[in-house]
């Protein structure tokens, strides 16, 4: 029986074949699994089993793994194979501070917004609300990344988009950790409503108000747990974690998450 995968090739005889690169399909599938946690931080990648599960050849899977090494999502260990990156506190500090600067620059350059780029943001918002109504927690990190990527795309700056894409997977992992930490305090519907306020402010054309709303979002509840090792963390990273940790501890019961 043939399974058709729209726009991504087709499965024939157990392997995917079709117009899109099989390596691209494998890369996309690996990204999805890393983002939603099916491939957890630090997990060893068993090439034979994973290639069969996805429906690609082992060579295509290896090429996908190499592609994700450059995106800081996969680490190759000599004589031990590949594993998913294990983010540390230092990583979180560096990724988050870069993310904040890129998003701020994008808002400053891209708001007021209209046309196709704004429609992408609205489409991402609609998806987040749809999954919130259905209670689909597995989509939360995907929706968060899609929304913030669309927000950065408002600027229409290819170099800015490329810089954000380079940190997208670590950003999504942190979004997932944060959502897990905040799930009991903020419903998916409340989370979607918070992001809807950002869209409304973008539509009104007020970049300073958009930035203020983004700064009000609590994005570091994961710091209150033991998800990230502080081994070899810099003084700046430790100070950053201490400051945000205090903010999270002082947040209201319905505090928000990315």
XYZ file of C-alpha atoms in Angstrom:
258
model
C 0.000 0.000 0.000
C 1.352 3.376 -0.993
C 1.260 6.241 1.508
C 1.229 9.697 -0.028
C 2.973 12.484 1.872
C 1.847 15.759 0.359
C 4.729 17.877 -0.853
C 7.297 15.676 0.859
C 7.647 12.668 -1.411
C 5.986 9.288 -1.119
C 6.664 6.007 0.592
C 7.276 3.018 -1.682
C 8.476 -0.381 -0.518
C 9.197 0.951 2.965
C 11.349 3.880 1.808
C 10.371 7.425 0.958
C 10.831 8.488 -2.638
C 9.560 11.533 -4.484
C 10.289 15.071 -5.607
C 11.708 16.402 -2.349
C 15.166 15.376 -1.185
C 15.006 12.316 1.057
C 17.699 13.914 3.195
C 15.504 17.002 3.587
C 12.607 14.793 4.688
C 14.823 13.005 7.208
C 16.147 16.349 8.472
C 12.615 17.711 8.907
C 11.519 14.595 10.780
C 14.534 14.724 13.085
C 13.839 18.406 13.786
C 10.238 17.608 14.696
C 11.317 14.873 17.096
C 13.942 17.050 18.760
C 11.531 19.956 19.141
C 8.721 17.960 20.749
C 11.021 15.777 22.840
C 10.579 12.399 21.185
C 14.343 12.656 20.799
C 15.264 13.985 24.215
C 18.320 16.052 25.095
C 21.347 13.816 25.317
C 19.583 10.850 23.681
C 21.708 8.496 21.585
C 20.561 8.238 17.973
C 20.260 4.608 16.903
C 20.705 5.002 13.164
C 19.353 1.650 11.962
C 16.147 1.774 14.021
C 15.477 5.467 13.383
C 16.074 5.205 9.625
C 13.606 2.319 9.423
C 11.070 4.174 11.553
C 11.227 7.307 9.410
C 11.375 5.310 6.187
C 14.675 6.500 4.762
C 18.012 4.871 4.055
C 20.797 5.040 6.610
C 22.932 7.197 4.299
C 20.148 9.787 4.059
C 19.762 9.702 7.832
C 23.490 10.231 8.304
C 23.385 13.229 5.943
C 20.478 14.630 7.957
C 22.425 14.172 11.178
C 25.390 16.020 9.693
C 23.084 18.855 8.648
C 21.769 19.135 12.199
C 25.297 19.186 13.608
C 25.741 22.563 11.924
C 22.523 23.729 13.605
C 23.838 22.742 17.042
C 21.131 20.140 17.555
C 23.174 16.970 17.054
C 26.602 16.149 18.447
C 28.809 13.494 16.858
C 30.874 11.538 19.370
C 33.844 9.676 17.840
C 33.370 5.886 17.997
C 30.066 6.394 19.804
C 27.789 7.737 17.075
C 25.445 10.710 17.335
C 23.354 12.091 20.145
C 20.980 14.989 20.631
C 22.664 18.047 22.115
C 22.511 18.376 25.900
C 22.017 22.072 26.536
C 23.749 23.616 29.524
C 23.047 26.778 31.474
C 25.762 28.488 29.444
C 24.023 27.433 26.231
C 20.668 28.735 27.476
C 22.241 32.073 28.406
C 23.899 32.507 25.032
C 20.942 31.308 22.958
C 18.382 33.357 24.869
C 20.328 36.597 24.859
C 20.947 36.285 21.110
C 17.279 35.428 20.538
C 16.137 38.504 22.463
C 18.416 40.803 20.475
C 17.344 39.348 17.128
C 13.636 39.567 17.966
C 14.010 43.144 19.199
C 15.805 44.156 16.004
C 13.161 42.425 13.893
C 10.342 44.257 15.673
C 12.118 47.588 15.317
C 12.606 47.001 11.579
C 9.335 45.194 10.826
C 6.601 47.014 12.768
C 4.281 48.468 11.495
C 3.684 45.397 9.329
C 1.263 44.393 6.630
C 1.068 42.232 3.556
C 2.407 38.711 3.185
C 4.815 38.825 6.120
C 2.069 39.869 8.514
C -0.191 37.145 7.110
C 2.461 34.579 8.048
C 2.352 35.813 11.623
C -1.422 35.592 11.640
C -1.267 32.080 10.186
C 1.129 31.019 12.950
C -1.201 32.580 15.503
C -4.191 30.723 14.082
C -2.330 27.419 14.342
C -1.413 28.100 17.968
C -5.027 28.908 18.826
C -6.320 25.846 16.982
C -3.979 23.520 18.870
C -4.781 25.290 22.140
C -8.493 24.660 21.642
C -7.810 20.971 21.031
C -5.495 20.778 24.047
C -2.554 19.509 21.997
C 0.491 20.009 24.238
C 2.780 18.234 21.775
C 2.348 21.109 19.327
C 3.231 23.831 21.841
C 6.979 24.080 21.092
C 6.353 23.809 17.340
C 3.758 26.577 17.534
C 6.039 28.756 19.647
C 8.912 28.423 17.208
C 6.657 29.033 14.201
C 5.221 32.157 15.826
C 8.565 33.675 16.801
C 10.117 32.819 13.444
C 7.226 34.628 11.743
C 7.757 37.559 14.110
C 11.407 37.800 13.060
C 10.405 37.478 9.404
C 8.375 40.700 9.716
C 11.577 42.653 9.121
C 12.053 41.150 5.653
C 15.768 40.914 6.417
C 17.309 37.746 4.963
C 20.427 38.001 7.116
C 18.340 38.413 10.252
C 16.223 35.419 9.267
C 19.357 33.315 8.718
C 20.779 34.298 12.093
C 17.534 33.291 13.806
C 17.369 30.009 11.900
C 20.849 29.165 13.205
C 19.572 29.106 16.807
C 16.023 27.916 16.090
C 16.389 24.356 17.371
C 17.999 25.259 20.728
C 15.343 27.975 21.086
C 12.607 25.402 20.490
C 14.116 23.004 23.042
C 14.099 25.774 25.646
C 10.512 26.614 24.698
C 9.541 22.996 25.327
C 11.289 22.911 28.705
C 9.608 26.152 29.659
C 6.169 24.963 28.604
C 6.615 21.802 30.659
C 7.559 23.907 33.676
C 4.592 26.255 33.211
C 1.866 23.866 32.062
C 0.267 23.798 35.486
C 0.246 27.579 35.795
C -0.833 28.650 32.318
C -3.296 26.859 30.059
C -2.696 26.556 26.339
C -5.594 28.938 25.782
C -4.043 31.541 28.099
C -0.744 31.078 26.329
C -2.401 31.643 22.955
C -4.195 34.749 24.264
C -0.842 36.153 25.357
C 0.588 35.691 21.879
C -2.571 37.127 20.324
C -1.840 40.371 22.185
C 1.494 40.546 20.380
C -0.236 40.126 17.011
C -2.750 42.858 17.875
C 0.033 45.263 18.837
C 1.889 44.486 15.617
C -1.316 45.223 13.695
C -1.648 48.542 15.530
C 1.885 49.441 14.468
C 3.495 50.073 17.854
C 6.993 48.495 18.003
C 7.715 49.763 21.524
C 4.467 48.239 22.774
C 5.293 44.938 21.054
C 8.704 44.847 22.729
C 7.201 45.684 26.111
C 4.715 42.842 25.731
C 7.482 40.402 24.791
C 9.568 41.480 27.794
C 6.575 40.801 30.055
C 6.495 37.149 28.972
C 8.137 34.850 31.484
C 10.372 32.597 29.426
C 12.687 30.942 31.930
C 10.608 28.805 34.310
C 12.863 25.898 33.367
C 15.608 27.582 35.409
C 13.730 26.621 38.576
C 14.313 22.942 37.792
C 17.459 20.925 37.206
C 17.235 20.598 33.428
C 20.497 22.415 32.678
C 23.939 21.821 34.123
C 25.680 24.905 35.505
C 29.094 23.241 35.179
C 31.585 25.672 33.624
C 28.920 28.401 33.387
C 30.364 31.908 33.180
C 29.735 34.542 35.831
C 27.495 36.351 33.354
C 25.431 33.204 32.781
C 25.077 32.564 36.509
C 24.016 36.161 37.129
C 21.501 35.951 34.274
C 20.050 32.715 35.631
C 19.825 34.134 39.136
C 18.026 37.245 37.960
C 15.520 35.379 35.774
C 15.051 32.686 38.408
C 14.041 35.330 40.928
C 11.606 36.810 38.422
C 10.050 33.400 37.800
C 9.712 32.695 41.495
C 7.961 36.029 41.912
C 5.638 35.607 38.930
C 1.903 35.343 39.454
C 0.178 31.927 39.470
C -0.922 32.464 35.887
C 2.593 33.462 34.825
C 3.349 32.978 31.186
C 5.724 30.923 29.101
C 7.040 31.101 25.556
